[in-house]
mmCIF file of C-alpha atoms in Angstrom:
data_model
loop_
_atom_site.group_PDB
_atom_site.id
_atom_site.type_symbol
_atom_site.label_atom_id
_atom_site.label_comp_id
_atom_site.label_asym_id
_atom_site.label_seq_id
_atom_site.Cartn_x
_atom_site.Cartn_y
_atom_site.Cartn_z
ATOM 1 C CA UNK A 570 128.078 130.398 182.833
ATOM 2 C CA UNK A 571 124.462 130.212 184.075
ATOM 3 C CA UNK A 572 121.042 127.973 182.959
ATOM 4 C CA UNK A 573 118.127 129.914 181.713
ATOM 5 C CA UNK A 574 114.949 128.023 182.098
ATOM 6 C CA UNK A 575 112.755 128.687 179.110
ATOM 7 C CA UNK A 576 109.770 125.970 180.111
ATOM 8 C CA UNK A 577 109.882 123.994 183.054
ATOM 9 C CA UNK A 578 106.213 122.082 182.548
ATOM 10 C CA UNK A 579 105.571 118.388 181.537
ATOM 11 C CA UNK A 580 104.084 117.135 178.595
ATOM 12 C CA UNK A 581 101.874 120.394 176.997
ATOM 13 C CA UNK A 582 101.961 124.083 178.222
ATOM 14 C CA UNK A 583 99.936 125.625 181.220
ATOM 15 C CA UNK A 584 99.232 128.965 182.449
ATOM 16 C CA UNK A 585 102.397 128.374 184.373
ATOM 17 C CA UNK A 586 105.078 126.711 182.612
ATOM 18 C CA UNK A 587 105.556 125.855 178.751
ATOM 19 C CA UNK A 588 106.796 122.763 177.814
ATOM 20 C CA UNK A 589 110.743 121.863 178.251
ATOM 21 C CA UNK A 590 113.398 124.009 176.783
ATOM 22 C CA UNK A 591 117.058 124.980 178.668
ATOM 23 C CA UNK A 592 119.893 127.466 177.529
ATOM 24 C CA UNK A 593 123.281 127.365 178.366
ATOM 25 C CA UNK A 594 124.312 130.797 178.295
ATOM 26 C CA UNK A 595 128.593 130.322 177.625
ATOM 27 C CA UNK A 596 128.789 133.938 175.968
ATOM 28 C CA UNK A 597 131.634 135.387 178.207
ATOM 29 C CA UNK A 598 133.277 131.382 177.806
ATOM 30 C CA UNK A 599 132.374 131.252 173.929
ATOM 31 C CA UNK A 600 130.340 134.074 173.280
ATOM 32 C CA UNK A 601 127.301 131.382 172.204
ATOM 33 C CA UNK A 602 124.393 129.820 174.076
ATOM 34 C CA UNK A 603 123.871 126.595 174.215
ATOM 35 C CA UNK A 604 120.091 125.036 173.816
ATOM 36 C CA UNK A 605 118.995 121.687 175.283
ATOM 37 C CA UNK A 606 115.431 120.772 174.220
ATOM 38 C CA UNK A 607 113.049 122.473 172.320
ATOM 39 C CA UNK A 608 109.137 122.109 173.516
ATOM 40 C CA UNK A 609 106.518 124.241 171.375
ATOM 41 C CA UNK A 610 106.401 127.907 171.795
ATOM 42 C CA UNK A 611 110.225 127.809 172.738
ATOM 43 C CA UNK A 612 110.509 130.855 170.623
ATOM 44 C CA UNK A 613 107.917 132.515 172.023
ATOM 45 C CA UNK A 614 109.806 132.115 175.291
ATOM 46 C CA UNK A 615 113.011 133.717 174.036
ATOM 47 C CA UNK A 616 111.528 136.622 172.910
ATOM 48 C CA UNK A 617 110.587 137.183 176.884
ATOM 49 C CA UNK A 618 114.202 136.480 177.823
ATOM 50 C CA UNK A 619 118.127 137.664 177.387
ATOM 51 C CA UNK A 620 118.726 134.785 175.599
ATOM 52 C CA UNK A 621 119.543 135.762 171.694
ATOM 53 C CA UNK A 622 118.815 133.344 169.081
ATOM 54 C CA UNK A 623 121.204 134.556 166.795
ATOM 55 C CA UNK A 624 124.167 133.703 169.261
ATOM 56 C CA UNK A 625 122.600 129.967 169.250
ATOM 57 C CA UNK A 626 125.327 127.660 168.189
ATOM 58 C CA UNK A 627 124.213 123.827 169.662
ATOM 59 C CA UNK A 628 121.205 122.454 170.550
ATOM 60 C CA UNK A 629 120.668 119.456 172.011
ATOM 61 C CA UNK A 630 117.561 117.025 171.901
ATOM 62 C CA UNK A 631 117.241 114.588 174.542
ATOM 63 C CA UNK A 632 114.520 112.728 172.855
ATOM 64 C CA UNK A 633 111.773 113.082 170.043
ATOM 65 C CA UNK A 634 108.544 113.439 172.357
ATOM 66 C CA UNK A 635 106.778 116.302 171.331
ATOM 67 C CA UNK A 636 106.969 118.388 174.286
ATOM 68 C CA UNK A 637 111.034 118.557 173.544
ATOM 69 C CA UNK A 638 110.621 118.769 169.981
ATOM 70 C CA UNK A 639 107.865 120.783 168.261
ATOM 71 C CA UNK A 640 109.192 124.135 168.793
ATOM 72 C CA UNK A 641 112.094 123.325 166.255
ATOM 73 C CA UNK A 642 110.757 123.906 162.755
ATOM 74 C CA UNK A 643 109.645 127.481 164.049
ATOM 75 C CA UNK A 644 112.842 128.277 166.008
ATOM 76 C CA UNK A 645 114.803 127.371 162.819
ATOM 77 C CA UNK A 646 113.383 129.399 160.329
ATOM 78 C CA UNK A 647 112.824 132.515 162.799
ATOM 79 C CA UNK A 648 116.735 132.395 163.139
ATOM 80 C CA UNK A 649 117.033 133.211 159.532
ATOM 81 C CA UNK A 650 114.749 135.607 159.726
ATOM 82 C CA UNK A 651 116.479 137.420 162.674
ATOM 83 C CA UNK A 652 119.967 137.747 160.714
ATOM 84 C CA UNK A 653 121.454 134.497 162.076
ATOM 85 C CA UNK A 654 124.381 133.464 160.017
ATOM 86 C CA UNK A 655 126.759 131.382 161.276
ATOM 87 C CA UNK A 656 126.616 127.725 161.643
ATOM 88 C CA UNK A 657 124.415 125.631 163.727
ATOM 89 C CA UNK A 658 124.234 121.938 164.990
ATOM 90 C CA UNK A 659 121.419 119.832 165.985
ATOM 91 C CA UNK A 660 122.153 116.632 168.430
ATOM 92 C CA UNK A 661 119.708 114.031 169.385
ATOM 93 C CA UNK A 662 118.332 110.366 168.651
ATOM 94 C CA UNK A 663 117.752 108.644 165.514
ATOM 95 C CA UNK A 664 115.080 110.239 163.838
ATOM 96 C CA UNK A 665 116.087 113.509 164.234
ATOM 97 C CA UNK A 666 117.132 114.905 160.972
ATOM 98 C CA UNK A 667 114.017 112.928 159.174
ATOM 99 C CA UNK A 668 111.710 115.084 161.364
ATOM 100 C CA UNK A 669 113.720 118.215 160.539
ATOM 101 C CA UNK A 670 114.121 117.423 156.774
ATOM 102 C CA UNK A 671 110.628 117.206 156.313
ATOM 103 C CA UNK A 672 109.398 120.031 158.663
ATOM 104 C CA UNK A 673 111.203 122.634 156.143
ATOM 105 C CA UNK A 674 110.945 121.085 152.871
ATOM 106 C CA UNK A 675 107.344 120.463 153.131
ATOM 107 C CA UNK A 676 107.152 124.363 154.344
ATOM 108 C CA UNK A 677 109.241 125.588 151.738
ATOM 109 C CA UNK A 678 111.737 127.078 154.497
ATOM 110 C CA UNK A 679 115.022 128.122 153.717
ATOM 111 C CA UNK A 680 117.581 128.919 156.342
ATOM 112 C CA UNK A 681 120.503 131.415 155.643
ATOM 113 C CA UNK A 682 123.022 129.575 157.625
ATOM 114 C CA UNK A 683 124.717 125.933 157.478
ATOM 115 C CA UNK A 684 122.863 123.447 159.548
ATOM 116 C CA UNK A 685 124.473 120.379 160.476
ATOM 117 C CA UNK A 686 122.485 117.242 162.367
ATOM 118 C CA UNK A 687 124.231 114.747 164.324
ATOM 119 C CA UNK A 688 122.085 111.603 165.288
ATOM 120 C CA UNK A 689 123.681 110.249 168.500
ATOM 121 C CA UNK A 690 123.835 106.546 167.371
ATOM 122 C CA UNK A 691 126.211 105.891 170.261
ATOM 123 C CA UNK A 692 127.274 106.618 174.023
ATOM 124 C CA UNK A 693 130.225 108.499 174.826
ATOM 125 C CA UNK A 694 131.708 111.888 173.481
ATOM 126 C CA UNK A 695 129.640 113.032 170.716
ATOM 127 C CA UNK A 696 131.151 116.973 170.925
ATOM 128 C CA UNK A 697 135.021 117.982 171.984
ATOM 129 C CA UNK A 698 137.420 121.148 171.181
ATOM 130 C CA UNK A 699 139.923 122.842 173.754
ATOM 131 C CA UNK A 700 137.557 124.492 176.142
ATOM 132 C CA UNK A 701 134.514 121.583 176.602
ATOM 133 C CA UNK A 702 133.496 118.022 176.327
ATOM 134 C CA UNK A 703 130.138 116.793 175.992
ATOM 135 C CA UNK A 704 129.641 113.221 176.905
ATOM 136 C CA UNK A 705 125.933 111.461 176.626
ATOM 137 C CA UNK A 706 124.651 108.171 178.015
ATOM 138 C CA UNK A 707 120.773 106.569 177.546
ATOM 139 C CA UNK A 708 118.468 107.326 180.014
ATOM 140 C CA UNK A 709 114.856 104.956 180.546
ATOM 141 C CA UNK A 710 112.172 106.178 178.696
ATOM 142 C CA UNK A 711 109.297 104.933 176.470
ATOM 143 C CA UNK A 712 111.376 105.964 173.396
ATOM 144 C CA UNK A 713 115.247 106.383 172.938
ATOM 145 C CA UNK A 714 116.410 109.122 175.462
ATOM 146 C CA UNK A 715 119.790 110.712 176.286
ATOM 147 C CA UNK A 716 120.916 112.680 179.479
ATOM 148 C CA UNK A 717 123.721 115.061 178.128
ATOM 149 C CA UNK A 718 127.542 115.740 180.815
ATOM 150 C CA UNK A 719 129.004 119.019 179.722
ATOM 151 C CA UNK A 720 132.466 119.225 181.102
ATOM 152 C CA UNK A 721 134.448 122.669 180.641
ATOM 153 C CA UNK A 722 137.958 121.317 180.219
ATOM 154 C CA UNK A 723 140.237 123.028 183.270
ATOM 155 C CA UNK A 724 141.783 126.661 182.939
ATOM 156 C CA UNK A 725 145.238 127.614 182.762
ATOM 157 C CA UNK A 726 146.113 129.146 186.968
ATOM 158 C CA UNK A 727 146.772 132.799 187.233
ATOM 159 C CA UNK A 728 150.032 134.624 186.195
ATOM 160 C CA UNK A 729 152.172 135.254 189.176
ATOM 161 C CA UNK A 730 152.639 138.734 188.335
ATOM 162 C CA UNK A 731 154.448 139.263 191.578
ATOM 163 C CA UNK A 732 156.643 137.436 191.410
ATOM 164 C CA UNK A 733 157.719 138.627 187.744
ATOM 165 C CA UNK A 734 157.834 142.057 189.171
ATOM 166 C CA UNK A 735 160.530 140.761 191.548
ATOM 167 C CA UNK A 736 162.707 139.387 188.827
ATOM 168 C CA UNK A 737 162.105 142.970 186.797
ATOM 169 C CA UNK A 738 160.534 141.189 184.225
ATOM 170 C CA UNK A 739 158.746 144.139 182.145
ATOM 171 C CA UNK A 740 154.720 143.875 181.679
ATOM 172 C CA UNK A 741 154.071 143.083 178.119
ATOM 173 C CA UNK A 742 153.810 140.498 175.449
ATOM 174 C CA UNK A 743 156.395 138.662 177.430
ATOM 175 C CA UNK A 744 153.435 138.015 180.017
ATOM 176 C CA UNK A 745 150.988 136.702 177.612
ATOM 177 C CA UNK A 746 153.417 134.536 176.719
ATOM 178 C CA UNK A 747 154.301 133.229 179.976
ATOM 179 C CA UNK A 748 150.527 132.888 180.061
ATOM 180 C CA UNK A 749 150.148 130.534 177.646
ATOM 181 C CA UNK A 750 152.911 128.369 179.169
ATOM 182 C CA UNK A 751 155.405 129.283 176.813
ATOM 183 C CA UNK A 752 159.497 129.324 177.725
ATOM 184 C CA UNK A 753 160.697 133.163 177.062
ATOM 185 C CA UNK A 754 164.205 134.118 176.605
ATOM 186 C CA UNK A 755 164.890 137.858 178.236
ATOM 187 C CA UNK A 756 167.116 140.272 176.385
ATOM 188 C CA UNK A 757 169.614 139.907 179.883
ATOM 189 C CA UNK A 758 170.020 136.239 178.909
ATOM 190 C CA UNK A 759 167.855 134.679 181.208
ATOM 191 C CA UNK A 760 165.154 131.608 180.349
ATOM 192 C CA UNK A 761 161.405 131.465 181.768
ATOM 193 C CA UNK A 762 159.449 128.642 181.599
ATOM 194 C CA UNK A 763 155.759 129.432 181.592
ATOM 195 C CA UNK A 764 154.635 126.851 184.157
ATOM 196 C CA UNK A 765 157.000 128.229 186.922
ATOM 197 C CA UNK A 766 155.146 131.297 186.735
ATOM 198 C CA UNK A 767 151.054 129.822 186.978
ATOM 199 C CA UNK A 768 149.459 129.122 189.502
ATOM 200 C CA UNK A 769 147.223 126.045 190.105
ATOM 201 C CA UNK A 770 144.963 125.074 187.213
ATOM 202 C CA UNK A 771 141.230 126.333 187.196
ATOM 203 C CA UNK A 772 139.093 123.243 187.582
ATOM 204 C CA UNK A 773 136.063 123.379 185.197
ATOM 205 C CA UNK A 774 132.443 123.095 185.819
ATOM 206 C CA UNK A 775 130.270 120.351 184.912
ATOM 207 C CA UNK A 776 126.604 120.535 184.207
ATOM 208 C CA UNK A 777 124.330 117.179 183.683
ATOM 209 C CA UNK A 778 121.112 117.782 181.929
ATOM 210 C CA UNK A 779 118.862 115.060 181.190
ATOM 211 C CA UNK A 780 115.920 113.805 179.165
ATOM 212 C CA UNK A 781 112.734 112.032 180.483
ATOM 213 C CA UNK A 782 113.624 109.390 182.589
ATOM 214 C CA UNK A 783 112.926 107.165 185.268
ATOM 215 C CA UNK A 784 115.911 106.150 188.046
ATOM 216 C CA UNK A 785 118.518 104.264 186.077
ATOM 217 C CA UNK A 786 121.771 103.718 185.781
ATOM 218 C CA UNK A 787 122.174 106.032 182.709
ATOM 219 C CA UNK A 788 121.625 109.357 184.860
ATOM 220 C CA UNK A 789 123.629 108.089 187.830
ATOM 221 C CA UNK A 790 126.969 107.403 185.435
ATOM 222 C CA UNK A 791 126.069 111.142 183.486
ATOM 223 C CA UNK A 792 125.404 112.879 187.000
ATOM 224 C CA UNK A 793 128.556 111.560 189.099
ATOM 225 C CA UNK A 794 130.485 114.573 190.740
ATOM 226 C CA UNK A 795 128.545 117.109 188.222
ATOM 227 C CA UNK A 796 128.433 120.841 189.791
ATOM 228 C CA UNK A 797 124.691 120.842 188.916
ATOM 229 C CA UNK A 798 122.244 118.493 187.869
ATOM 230 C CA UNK A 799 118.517 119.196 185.611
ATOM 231 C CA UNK A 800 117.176 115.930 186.683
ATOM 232 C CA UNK A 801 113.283 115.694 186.075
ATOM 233 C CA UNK A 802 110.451 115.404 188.606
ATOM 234 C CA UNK A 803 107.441 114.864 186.967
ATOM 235 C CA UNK A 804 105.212 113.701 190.452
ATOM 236 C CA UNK A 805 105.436 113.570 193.545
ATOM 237 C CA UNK A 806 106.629 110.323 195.950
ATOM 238 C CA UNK A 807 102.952 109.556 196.135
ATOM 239 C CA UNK A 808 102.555 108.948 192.224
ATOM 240 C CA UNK A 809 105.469 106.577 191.987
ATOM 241 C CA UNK A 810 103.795 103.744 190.351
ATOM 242 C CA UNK A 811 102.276 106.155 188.039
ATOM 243 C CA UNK A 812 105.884 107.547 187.650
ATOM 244 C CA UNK A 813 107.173 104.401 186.365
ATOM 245 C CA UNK A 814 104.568 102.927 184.535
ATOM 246 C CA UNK A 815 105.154 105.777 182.548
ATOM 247 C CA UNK A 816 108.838 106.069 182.539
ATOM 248 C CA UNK A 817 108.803 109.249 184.617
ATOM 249 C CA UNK A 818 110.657 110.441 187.997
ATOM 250 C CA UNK A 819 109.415 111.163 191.264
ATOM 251 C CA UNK A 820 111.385 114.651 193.074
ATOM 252 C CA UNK A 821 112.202 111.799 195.688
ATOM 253 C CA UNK A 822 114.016 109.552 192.355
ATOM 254 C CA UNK A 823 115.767 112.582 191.360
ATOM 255 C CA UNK A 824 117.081 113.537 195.063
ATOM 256 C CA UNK A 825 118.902 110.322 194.813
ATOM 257 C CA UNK A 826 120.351 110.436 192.302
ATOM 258 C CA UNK A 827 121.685 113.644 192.685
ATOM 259 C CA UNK A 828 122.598 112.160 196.532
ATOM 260 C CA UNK A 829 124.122 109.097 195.094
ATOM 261 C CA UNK A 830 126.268 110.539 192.282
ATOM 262 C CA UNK A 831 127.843 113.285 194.465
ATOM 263 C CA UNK A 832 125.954 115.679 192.846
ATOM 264 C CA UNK A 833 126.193 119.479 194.885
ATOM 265 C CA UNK A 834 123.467 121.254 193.320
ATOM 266 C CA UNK A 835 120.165 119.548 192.189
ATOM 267 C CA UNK A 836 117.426 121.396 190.085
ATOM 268 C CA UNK A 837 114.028 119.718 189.362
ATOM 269 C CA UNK A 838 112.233 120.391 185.798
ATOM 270 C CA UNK A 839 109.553 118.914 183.807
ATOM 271 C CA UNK A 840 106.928 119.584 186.691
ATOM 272 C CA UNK A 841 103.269 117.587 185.735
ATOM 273 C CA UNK A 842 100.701 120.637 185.579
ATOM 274 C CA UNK A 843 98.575 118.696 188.375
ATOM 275 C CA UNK A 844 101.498 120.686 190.607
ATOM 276 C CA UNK A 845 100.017 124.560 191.131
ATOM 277 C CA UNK A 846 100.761 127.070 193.032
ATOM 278 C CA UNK A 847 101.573 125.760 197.049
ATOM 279 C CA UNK A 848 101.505 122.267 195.742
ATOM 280 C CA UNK A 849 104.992 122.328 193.955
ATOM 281 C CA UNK A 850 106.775 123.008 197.315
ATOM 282 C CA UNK A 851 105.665 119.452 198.397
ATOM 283 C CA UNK A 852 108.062 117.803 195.355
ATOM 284 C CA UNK A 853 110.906 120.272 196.593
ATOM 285 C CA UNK A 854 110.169 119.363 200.527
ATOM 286 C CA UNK A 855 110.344 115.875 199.065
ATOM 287 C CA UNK A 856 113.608 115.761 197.306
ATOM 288 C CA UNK A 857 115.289 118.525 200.124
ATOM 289 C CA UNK A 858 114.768 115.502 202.995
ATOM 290 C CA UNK A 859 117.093 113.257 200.327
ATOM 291 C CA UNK A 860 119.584 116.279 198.740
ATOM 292 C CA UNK A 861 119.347 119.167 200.666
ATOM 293 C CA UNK A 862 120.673 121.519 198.064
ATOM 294 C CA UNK A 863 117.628 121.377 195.681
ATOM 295 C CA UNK A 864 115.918 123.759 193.711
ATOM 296 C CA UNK A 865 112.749 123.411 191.470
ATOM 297 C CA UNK A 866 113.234 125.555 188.243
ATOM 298 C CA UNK A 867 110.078 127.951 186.956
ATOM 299 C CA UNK A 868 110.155 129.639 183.524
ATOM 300 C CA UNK A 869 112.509 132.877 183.267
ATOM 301 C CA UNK A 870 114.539 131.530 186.119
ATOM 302 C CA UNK A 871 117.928 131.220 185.595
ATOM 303 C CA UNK A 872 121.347 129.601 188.177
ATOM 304 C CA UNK A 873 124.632 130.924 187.809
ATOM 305 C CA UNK A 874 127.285 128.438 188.305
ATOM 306 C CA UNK A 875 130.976 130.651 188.821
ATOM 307 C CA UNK A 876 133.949 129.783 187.971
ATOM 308 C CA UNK A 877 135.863 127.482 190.582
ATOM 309 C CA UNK A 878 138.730 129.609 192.898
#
């Protein structure tokens, strides 16, 4: 499981970083990505990057600003065009499917797979099935905004193949089943019970990602105990009237959140283009004297988060 950082910048492209876009790459968990936001030129960006379009199966919209948003329509109809097939759903605010609806029926598109759009209309789970959870929770913005808490459910512990060994239980179909938790009968007679033979449970991951925002409540409930955090950090501490007035975070906001909520790792997106070159390590400086373990994220970077031992 790792985040690929498609555009990083805030509010239209620069010479540095396009506009906001995130994959979730989950192909050895589901073989899929994942895609949270969707900022013009987003395909343009995956052609530049491992991620495969055709493997998309989700993707998320935090809100319907432009800058997360435009890239769509294109992104869409280009995964027809590149053989994509199975099913895909959209997430995000009211509004949503109107904007989509009318994007490809007033451009004639037609898209070779089944599309399904789910309006978030309330907090709470909005996605479940036996291997994650997404919950979502409004952030503060100028218009409707959701932060997104993607929980992989815990993993079965390791077979204690040792131990069967001892007990000359043959490798085999018996293990898988043992595996799975499953009580086995052996041809001497004897009874296994599955549990007696795992070891402790896997704990998942968790990964917050949120919209546009300014501190709040929302992000602090989404980000509690999350393995990483995508918080944004439009400005620096300097700008934070500006930051508000506008509905935006400082790197300083986002540190504390990420402090407050027991976050471990922090990464700052949706940088303002006013930050270039030597002038972006003052936002990380910034939220490092609050959170030490922060990053700022840059287009075609990606963080691997392993699995918990």
């Amino acid at each position: 499981m790792d985040l690929y950082f498609l555009g990083t910048g805030a509010g239209m492209p620069s010479k540095q970083r396009n506009v906001t876009s995130i994959a979730l790459n989950l192909l050895e968990e589901r073989g899929t990505y994942w895609l949270f936001d969707c900022g013009e030129g987003t395909q343009q960006q995956i052609l530049n990057s491992p991620v495969k379009l055709g493997r998309t199966e989700m993707i998320f919209i935090t809100h319907l600003h432009g800058d997360h948003l435009y890239g769509l329509p294109g992104l869409l109809t280009s995964r027809s065009y590149l053989g994509g097939d199975t099913p895909l759903t959209l997430y995000g605010p009211q509004g949503l499917k109107r904007f989509v609806d009318t994007a490809l029926e007033v451009s004639g598109a037609h898209l070779t797979y089944a599309l399904q759009i789910v309006e978030i209309l309330e907090e709470g789970i909005i996605f479940e099935d036996d291997s994650f959870q997404v919950e979502t929770a409004r952030l503060e913005h100028r218009i409707e905004c959701f932060g997104f808490r993607i929980i992989e459910k815990d993993q079965p512990g390791k077979l204690m193949q040792d131990k069967l060994k001892e007990l000359g239980v043959p490798a085999g179909p018996i293990y898988g089943k043992l595996k799975q938790g499953q009580t086995v009968q052996l041809e001497d007679g004897r009874t296994l019970h599955g549990m007696d033979y795992l070891g402790a449970p896997i704990p998942g991951r968790i990964i917050v990602i949120l919209g546009d925002t300014r501190y709040c409540n929302g992000a602090q409930q989404l980000a509690r105990g999350a393995d990483i955090l995508v918080h944004e950090a439009t400005f620096a501490m300097d700008k934070q009237e500006l930051a508000y007035s506008f509905d935006h975070a400082t790197s300083h906001d986002a540190a504390r959140i990420a402090r407050e909520a027991g976050a471990n790792v922090l990464i700052m997106t949706h940088i303002s283009s006013r930050y270039q070159g030597d002038a972006v390590s003052e936002l990380l400086h910034e939220a490092q004297q609050v959170h030490m373990n922060s990053y700022i994220a840059k287009d075609f970077w990606s963080f691997e988060l392993p699995r918990k031992v």
